[in-house]
Amino acid sequence: HIVRNWKVRWFVLLQDKLLYYKIEGGKKEPSPKGRILLDGCTITCPCLEYENRPLVIKLKTKTNTDYFLECCSREERDSWALDITGAIHAGHPVQVEDLHRKKNSFKLLENISLHHIVERMCDSGTGIKLTRNLEQGSRYKETFTGSSLVDWLISNSFAVSRFEAVTLASMLMEENFLKPVGARSTEATRYSDISEQFLDDSTALYMFAESSNKNTVSKQELQFNISELSGTIVKQGFLIKQGHKRKNWKVRRFVLRADPAFLHYYDPTKEENRPVGGFSLRGCLVSALEDNGVPAGVKGNVQGNLFKIITKKDIHYYIQASSKAERTQWIEAIKPLT
């Protein structure tokens, strides 16, 4: 508290307090060096006040005394934080039950806007810190590590666990807000399992994708997008689309336009009315898929009523309708525009 240095201490967690002992000759002394009363404490994990110390937990006591505790690994840090939080809320069984539910379950925030998260990440004051990094002789500007993004997502309450933060980061990559940089993180994108899409690792590098930076959109690209969206709306509605990288299924609002013929899809959880994807229908092939069995190229939970669109560039889109009648309506509306 007086000299702001770091010392090794042996910690013992009791029901209402955290004791710490001095280490002498590799053994702890019999009497504790000090104690932290947990009644009325608040805990911050991860604590980003020390940029170069991502394994720090912060405890603020009822008397506003700050304790900074550094662990040996992220797993150990999160385990200590969970147990200390449980001790703080020991007299409140509902909070303890909620704590364990969050630990053992996975649920993203409802109606979460990925665009909003990226805007927060880009904030010059409270956003994620961008640094220069060197990997295998290549120098990258304005990057961040996988583990630092996971810490940032948790500290900003976008996720309640590291698993959830990794899943959210994978979604940001899938929607082209982020991109992997260097061999370590790029190689991980080969896997379809969500737990392997994004690396919670201090050696894996990532950066903002150009599509998420409004300043990188050229005047020519902007005019092209306006041209795409200027066509007459022929049909629109909600369908379920399979992702290209992580083969999961997401609800999208599809808008079919003619003159020029384009099919765009929107994320219904985002406030801004901008498509998250789309393609020209010229030269496309559209067809219904059989409902008996899962066709090649389709993964995950398939309810049937599938149809496929193959673009002129040989990109395959798999889409589910809510009924056979709706599937037929979409196919009949798309075919004349191909």
Short mmCIF file of C-alpha atoms in Angstrom, two decimals:
data_model
loop_
_atom_site.label_atom_id
_atom_site.label_comp_id
_atom_site.label_asym_id
_atom_site.label_seq_id
_atom_site.Cartn_x
_atom_site.Cartn_y
_atom_site.Cartn_z
CA HIS A 1 0.00 0.00 0.00
CA ILE A 2 2.90 2.38 0.66
CA VAL A 3 5.52 1.18 -1.82
CA ARG A 4 3.63 0.15 -4.98
CA ASN A 5 5.67 -2.97 -5.68
CA TRP A 6 4.54 -6.57 -6.15
CA LYS A 7 5.28 -9.33 -3.64
CA VAL A 8 4.52 -13.03 -3.53
CA ARG A 9 1.95 -13.92 -0.88
CA TRP A 10 0.17 -17.14 0.05
CA PHE A 11 -3.60 -16.56 0.05
CA VAL A 12 -6.26 -18.46 1.98
CA LEU A 13 -9.93 -17.80 1.24
CA LEU A 14 -12.30 -18.15 4.19
CA GLN A 15 -16.06 -17.62 4.28
CA ASP A 16 -15.88 -13.91 5.06
CA LYS A 17 -12.24 -12.91 4.58
CA LEU A 18 -9.14 -13.39 2.49
CA LEU A 19 -5.93 -14.01 4.50
CA TYR A 20 -2.46 -13.57 3.05
CA TYR A 21 0.81 -14.89 4.45
CA LYS A 22 4.44 -13.97 3.92
CA ILE A 23 6.66 -16.61 2.33
CA GLU A 24 9.99 -17.34 4.00
CA GLY A 25 12.30 -20.09 2.76
CA GLY A 26 9.62 -21.47 0.49
CA LYS A 27 7.11 -21.86 3.34
CA LYS A 28 4.36 -19.61 4.61
CA GLU A 29 4.73 -18.06 8.05
CA PRO A 30 2.28 -19.32 10.73
CA SER A 31 0.57 -15.94 11.23
CA PRO A 32 -1.08 -14.04 8.40
CA LYS A 33 0.61 -10.87 7.17
CA GLY A 34 -2.79 -9.28 6.64
CA ARG A 35 -6.45 -9.85 5.81
CA ILE A 36 -9.10 -8.49 3.47
CA LEU A 37 -12.65 -8.41 4.84
CA LEU A 38 -15.03 -9.45 2.07
CA ASP A 39 -18.25 -8.00 3.50
CA GLY A 40 -19.24 -5.12 1.21
CA CYS A 41 -16.31 -5.75 -1.16
CA THR A 42 -16.54 -5.23 -4.90
CA ILE A 43 -14.43 -7.25 -7.31
CA THR A 44 -13.19 -6.32 -10.79
CA CYS A 45 -11.97 -9.09 -13.07
CA PRO A 46 -10.32 -8.64 -15.43
CA CYS A 47 -8.83 -5.40 -14.11
CA LEU A 48 -7.45 -3.30 -16.94
CA GLU A 49 -5.84 -0.58 -14.80
CA TYR A 50 -2.49 -2.27 -15.37
CA GLU A 51 -2.14 -2.61 -19.16
CA ASN A 52 0.84 -4.96 -18.98
CA ARG A 53 -0.65 -7.14 -16.24
CA PRO A 54 -3.75 -8.89 -17.65
CA LEU A 55 -3.88 -11.41 -14.77
CA VAL A 56 -4.79 -8.86 -12.08
CA ILE A 57 -7.90 -8.93 -9.87
CA LYS A 58 -8.98 -5.75 -8.08
CA LEU A 59 -10.75 -5.81 -4.71
CA LYS A 60 -12.25 -2.62 -3.26
CA THR A 61 -13.29 -2.94 0.38
CA LYS A 62 -16.22 -1.28 2.12
CA THR A 63 -13.76 1.35 3.40
CA ASN A 64 -12.56 2.08 -0.18
CA THR A 65 -9.18 0.37 0.16
CA ASP A 66 -7.95 -1.08 -3.13
CA TYR A 67 -6.12 -4.41 -3.34
CA PHE A 68 -4.53 -5.57 -6.59
CA LEU A 69 -3.86 -9.31 -6.76
CA GLU A 70 -2.00 -10.93 -9.64
CA CYS A 71 -2.44 -14.60 -10.51
CA CYS A 72 -0.23 -16.98 -12.47
CA SER A 73 -2.62 -17.78 -15.32
CA ARG A 74 -5.97 -16.68 -16.73
CA GLU A 75 -7.58 -19.94 -15.59
CA GLU A 76 -6.31 -19.38 -12.04
CA ARG A 77 -7.38 -15.75 -12.11
CA ASP A 78 -10.92 -16.61 -13.20
CA SER A 79 -11.16 -19.43 -10.64
CA TRP A 80 -10.08 -17.12 -7.79
CA ALA A 81 -12.45 -14.39 -8.98
CA LEU A 82 -15.39 -16.80 -9.07
CA ASP A 83 -14.68 -18.19 -5.59
CA ILE A 84 -14.10 -14.74 -4.07
CA THR A 85 -17.33 -13.48 -5.63
CA GLY A 86 -19.14 -16.46 -4.16
CA ALA A 87 -17.74 -15.64 -0.71
CA ILE A 88 -18.78 -11.97 -1.06
CA HIS A 89 -22.35 -13.04 -1.88
CA ALA A 90 -22.40 -15.95 0.61
CA GLY A 91 -25.26 -14.35 2.55
CA HIS A 92 -27.33 -13.97 -0.61
CA PRO A 93 -28.23 -17.43 -1.97
CA VAL A 94 -30.04 -16.02 -5.01
CA GLN A 95 -26.90 -14.21 -6.14
CA VAL A 96 -24.78 -17.32 -5.55
CA GLU A 97 -27.20 -19.40 -7.64
CA ASP A 98 -27.11 -16.79 -10.41
CA LEU A 99 -23.30 -16.77 -10.28
CA HIS A 100 -23.07 -20.53 -10.80
CA ARG A 101 -25.71 -20.37 -13.54
CA LYS A 102 -23.58 -17.87 -15.42
CA LYS A 103 -20.50 -20.03 -14.91
CA ASN A 104 -22.11 -23.22 -16.17
CA SER A 105 -24.31 -21.89 -18.96
CA PHE A 106 -23.82 -19.95 -22.13
CA LYS A 107 -26.12 -17.14 -23.21
CA LEU A 108 -25.24 -14.04 -25.19
CA LEU A 109 -26.94 -10.77 -24.38
CA GLU A 110 -30.36 -10.51 -26.01
CA ASN A 111 -30.64 -8.23 -29.05
CA ILE A 112 -26.91 -7.62 -28.93
CA SER A 113 -25.61 -5.31 -31.65
CA LEU A 114 -22.22 -6.35 -32.99
CA HIS A 115 -21.92 -2.94 -34.64
CA HIS A 116 -22.33 -1.28 -31.23
CA ILE A 117 -19.59 -3.49 -29.76
CA VAL A 118 -17.18 -2.55 -32.54
CA GLU A 119 -17.95 1.16 -32.05
CA ARG A 120 -17.12 0.76 -28.34
CA MET A 121 -13.93 -1.11 -29.24
CA CYS A 122 -12.85 1.77 -31.50
CA ASP A 123 -13.40 4.42 -28.81
CA SER A 124 -10.12 6.28 -28.28
CA GLY A 125 -10.61 6.48 -24.52
CA THR A 126 -12.31 3.30 -23.39
CA GLY A 127 -11.81 1.05 -26.43
CA ILE A 128 -9.33 -1.75 -26.87
CA LYS A 129 -5.70 -0.66 -27.03
CA LEU A 130 -4.07 -1.08 -30.45
CA THR A 131 -0.34 -1.85 -30.64
CA ARG A 132 2.35 -2.74 -33.16
CA ASN A 133 3.24 -6.41 -33.14
CA LEU A 134 5.89 -8.58 -34.74
CA GLU A 135 5.21 -12.16 -35.79
CA GLN A 136 7.61 -14.38 -37.75
CA GLY A 137 9.47 -11.37 -39.12
CA SER A 138 6.33 -9.50 -40.23
CA ARG A 139 5.39 -6.24 -38.53
CA TYR A 140 1.69 -5.43 -38.08
CA LYS A 141 0.23 -2.04 -37.15
CA GLU A 142 -2.80 -1.43 -34.92
CA THR A 143 -3.37 -4.99 -33.74
CA PHE A 144 -4.55 -6.55 -30.50
CA THR A 145 -4.18 -10.02 -29.05
CA GLY A 146 -6.96 -12.56 -28.63
CA SER A 147 -6.62 -12.63 -24.86
CA SER A 148 -6.74 -8.83 -24.59
CA LEU A 149 -10.02 -8.76 -26.56
CA VAL A 150 -11.50 -11.45 -24.30
CA ASP A 151 -10.51 -9.39 -21.24
CA TRP A 152 -12.00 -6.24 -22.80
CA LEU A 153 -15.33 -7.93 -23.64
CA ILE A 154 -15.68 -9.23 -20.07
CA SER A 155 -14.65 -5.98 -18.41
CA ASN A 156 -17.20 -4.07 -20.52
CA SER A 157 -19.99 -6.53 -19.59
CA PHE A 158 -20.48 -7.88 -23.11
CA ALA A 159 -19.71 -11.38 -21.80
CA VAL A 160 -19.76 -13.06 -18.39
CA SER A 161 -17.19 -15.79 -19.05
CA ARG A 162 -14.17 -16.39 -21.23
CA PHE A 163 -16.04 -19.03 -23.23
CA GLU A 164 -18.82 -16.56 -23.97
CA ALA A 165 -16.30 -13.84 -24.90
CA VAL A 166 -14.53 -16.21 -27.30
CA THR A 167 -17.87 -17.07 -28.92
CA LEU A 168 -18.72 -13.37 -29.27
CA ALA A 169 -15.29 -12.66 -30.80
CA SER A 170 -15.88 -15.49 -33.29
CA MET A 171 -19.18 -13.83 -34.27
CA LEU A 172 -17.35 -10.54 -34.85
CA MET A 173 -14.96 -12.37 -37.17
CA GLU A 174 -17.76 -14.17 -39.00
CA GLU A 175 -19.53 -10.87 -39.68
CA ASN A 176 -16.23 -9.41 -41.00
CA PHE A 177 -15.74 -6.84 -38.23
CA LEU A 178 -12.42 -8.43 -37.23
CA LYS A 179 -9.82 -10.40 -39.12
CA PRO A 180 -6.95 -12.64 -37.97
CA VAL A 181 -3.41 -11.44 -38.59
CA GLY A 182 -0.38 -13.70 -38.88
CA ALA A 183 -0.04 -17.47 -39.03
CA ARG A 184 -1.05 -18.21 -35.42
CA SER A 185 -4.58 -16.76 -35.60
CA THR A 186 -5.17 -17.33 -39.32
CA GLU A 187 -4.60 -21.06 -38.98
CA ALA A 188 -7.34 -21.27 -36.33
CA THR A 189 -9.99 -20.12 -38.83
CA ARG A 190 -9.68 -23.49 -40.58
CA TYR A 191 -11.71 -25.10 -37.80
CA SER A 192 -15.51 -25.12 -37.81
CA ASP A 193 -15.81 -25.63 -34.05
CA ILE A 194 -16.61 -22.30 -32.40
CA SER A 195 -14.15 -22.99 -29.57
CA GLU A 196 -11.34 -23.05 -32.15
CA GLN A 197 -12.42 -20.16 -34.38
CA PHE A 198 -10.97 -17.46 -32.14
CA LEU A 199 -7.91 -17.92 -29.92
CA ASP A 200 -7.91 -16.65 -26.32
CA ASP A 201 -4.15 -16.35 -26.56
CA SER A 202 -1.61 -13.59 -25.98
CA THR A 203 0.32 -14.64 -29.12
CA ALA A 204 -2.66 -14.64 -31.52
CA LEU A 205 -3.05 -11.31 -33.33
CA TYR A 206 -6.21 -9.66 -34.69
CA MET A 207 -7.17 -6.31 -36.18
CA PHE A 208 -10.27 -4.45 -37.34
CA ALA A 209 -11.39 -5.50 -40.80
CA GLU A 210 -11.51 -2.75 -43.39
CA SER A 211 -15.25 -3.25 -43.82
CA SER A 212 -15.85 -2.17 -40.20
CA ASN A 213 -13.99 1.11 -40.64
CA LYS A 214 -16.22 3.74 -42.24
CA ASN A 215 -13.18 5.81 -43.22
CA THR A 216 -11.87 3.08 -45.52
CA VAL A 217 -14.97 3.04 -47.73
CA SER A 218 -14.03 4.82 -50.95
CA LYS A 219 -16.35 7.10 -52.89
CA GLN A 220 -16.51 4.55 -55.73
CA GLU A 221 -17.51 1.75 -53.33
CA LEU A 222 -20.17 3.97 -51.74
CA GLN A 223 -21.70 4.76 -55.13
CA PHE A 224 -21.69 1.06 -56.01
CA ASN A 225 -23.55 0.21 -52.81
CA ILE A 226 -26.12 2.93 -53.48
CA SER A 227 -26.61 1.49 -56.98
CA GLU A 228 -27.19 -1.98 -55.51
CA LEU A 229 -29.83 -0.70 -53.12
CA SER A 230 -31.63 1.49 -55.68
CA GLY A 231 -33.60 -1.34 -57.28
CA THR A 232 -37.32 -1.91 -56.86
CA ILE A 233 -38.15 -4.17 -53.92
CA VAL A 234 -39.84 -7.30 -55.29
CA LYS A 235 -40.06 -9.36 -52.11
CA GLN A 236 -38.83 -9.25 -48.51
CA GLY A 237 -39.14 -11.38 -45.39
CA PHE A 238 -37.33 -13.36 -42.70
CA LEU A 239 -35.39 -16.51 -43.62
CA ILE A 240 -32.67 -18.55 -41.90
CA LYS A 241 -29.22 -18.52 -43.53
CA GLN A 242 -26.21 -20.76 -42.96
CA GLY A 243 -22.95 -18.90 -42.25
CA HIS A 244 -19.95 -19.33 -44.57
CA LYS A 245 -17.16 -19.76 -41.97
CA ARG A 246 -18.84 -21.11 -38.86
CA LYS A 247 -21.65 -23.26 -40.23
CA ASN A 248 -24.37 -22.05 -37.88
CA TRP A 249 -27.84 -20.79 -38.76
CA LYS A 250 -29.01 -17.22 -38.19
CA VAL A 251 -32.25 -15.37 -38.83
CA ARG A 252 -31.82 -12.70 -41.49
CA ARG A 253 -34.22 -10.27 -43.14
CA PHE A 254 -33.89 -10.79 -46.90
CA VAL A 255 -34.73 -8.10 -49.45
CA LEU A 256 -35.05 -9.01 -53.13
CA ARG A 257 -34.58 -6.13 -55.60
CA ALA A 258 -34.90 -5.80 -59.37
CA ASP A 259 -33.20 -3.35 -61.78
CA PRO A 260 -30.50 -4.06 -60.70
CA ALA A 261 -31.21 -7.60 -59.48
CA PHE A 262 -29.71 -8.11 -56.02
CA LEU A 263 -30.51 -10.16 -52.93
CA HIS A 264 -29.42 -8.49 -49.67
CA TYR A 265 -29.75 -9.75 -46.11
CA TYR A 266 -29.86 -7.74 -42.89
CA ASP A 267 -29.21 -8.54 -39.23
CA PRO A 268 -32.54 -7.88 -37.44
CA THR A 269 -30.73 -7.25 -34.13
CA LYS A 270 -28.89 -4.23 -35.53
CA GLU A 271 -30.41 -0.79 -35.30
CA GLU A 272 -28.89 0.61 -38.50
CA ASN A 273 -30.64 -0.30 -41.73
CA ARG A 274 -27.54 -1.54 -43.55
CA PRO A 275 -27.20 -4.99 -45.16
CA VAL A 276 -24.61 -7.33 -43.65
CA GLY A 277 -24.29 -9.11 -46.98
CA GLY A 278 -25.68 -9.47 -50.46
CA PHE A 279 -24.92 -10.49 -54.02
CA SER A 280 -25.93 -9.92 -57.63
CA LEU A 281 -28.46 -12.42 -58.98
CA ARG A 282 -27.21 -12.27 -62.58
CA GLY A 283 -25.98 -15.72 -63.58
CA CYS A 284 -27.15 -17.33 -60.32
CA LEU A 285 -28.74 -20.76 -60.01
CA VAL A 286 -31.54 -21.31 -57.48
CA SER A 287 -33.12 -24.63 -56.59
CA ALA A 288 -35.03 -26.43 -53.81
CA LEU A 289 -33.26 -29.13 -51.79
CA GLU A 290 -34.80 -32.43 -50.81
CA ASP A 291 -36.16 -32.68 -47.26
CA ASN A 292 -35.16 -36.33 -46.79
CA GLY A 293 -31.71 -36.13 -45.20
CA VAL A 294 -29.10 -33.40 -44.89
CA PRO A 295 -27.53 -32.34 -48.22
CA ALA A 296 -23.76 -32.11 -48.65
CA GLY A 297 -22.41 -28.73 -47.52
CA VAL A 298 -25.14 -28.28 -44.91
CA LYS A 299 -24.36 -28.58 -41.19
CA GLY A 300 -26.15 -28.03 -37.90
CA ASN A 301 -29.84 -28.08 -37.03
CA VAL A 302 -31.80 -28.26 -40.29
CA GLN A 303 -35.60 -28.15 -40.09
CA GLY A 304 -36.23 -28.65 -43.82
CA ASN A 305 -37.67 -26.35 -46.51
CA LEU A 306 -34.16 -25.68 -47.78
CA PHE A 307 -33.15 -24.00 -50.99
CA LYS A 308 -29.75 -23.17 -52.46
CA ILE A 309 -28.43 -20.24 -54.46
CA ILE A 310 -25.15 -20.61 -56.37
CA THR A 311 -23.69 -17.29 -57.54
CA LYS A 312 -21.78 -16.63 -60.74
CA LYS A 313 -18.58 -16.78 -58.64
CA ASP A 314 -19.56 -20.28 -57.42
CA ILE A 315 -20.42 -19.18 -53.86
CA HIS A 316 -23.08 -21.42 -52.31
CA TYR A 317 -25.81 -19.97 -50.07
CA TYR A 318 -28.01 -22.35 -48.07
CA ILE A 319 -31.31 -20.85 -46.85
CA GLN A 320 -34.23 -22.24 -44.85
CA ALA A 321 -37.82 -21.07 -45.27
CA SER A 322 -40.54 -21.57 -42.69
CA SER A 323 -42.67 -23.71 -45.02
CA LYS A 324 -42.61 -25.37 -48.42
CA ALA A 325 -45.03 -22.76 -49.74
CA GLU A 326 -42.74 -19.92 -48.65
CA ARG A 327 -39.73 -21.68 -50.19
CA THR A 328 -41.58 -21.98 -53.51
CA GLN A 329 -42.57 -18.30 -53.41
CA TRP A 330 -38.96 -17.19 -52.92
CA ILE A 331 -37.62 -19.46 -55.66
CA GLU A 332 -40.28 -18.26 -58.13
CA ALA A 333 -39.49 -14.62 -57.26
CA ILE A 334 -35.71 -15.08 -57.65
CA LYS A 335 -35.61 -17.15 -60.88
CA PRO A 336 -36.77 -14.40 -63.32
CA LEU A 337 -33.99 -12.11 -62.00
CA THR A 338 -31.12 -14.54 -62.61
#
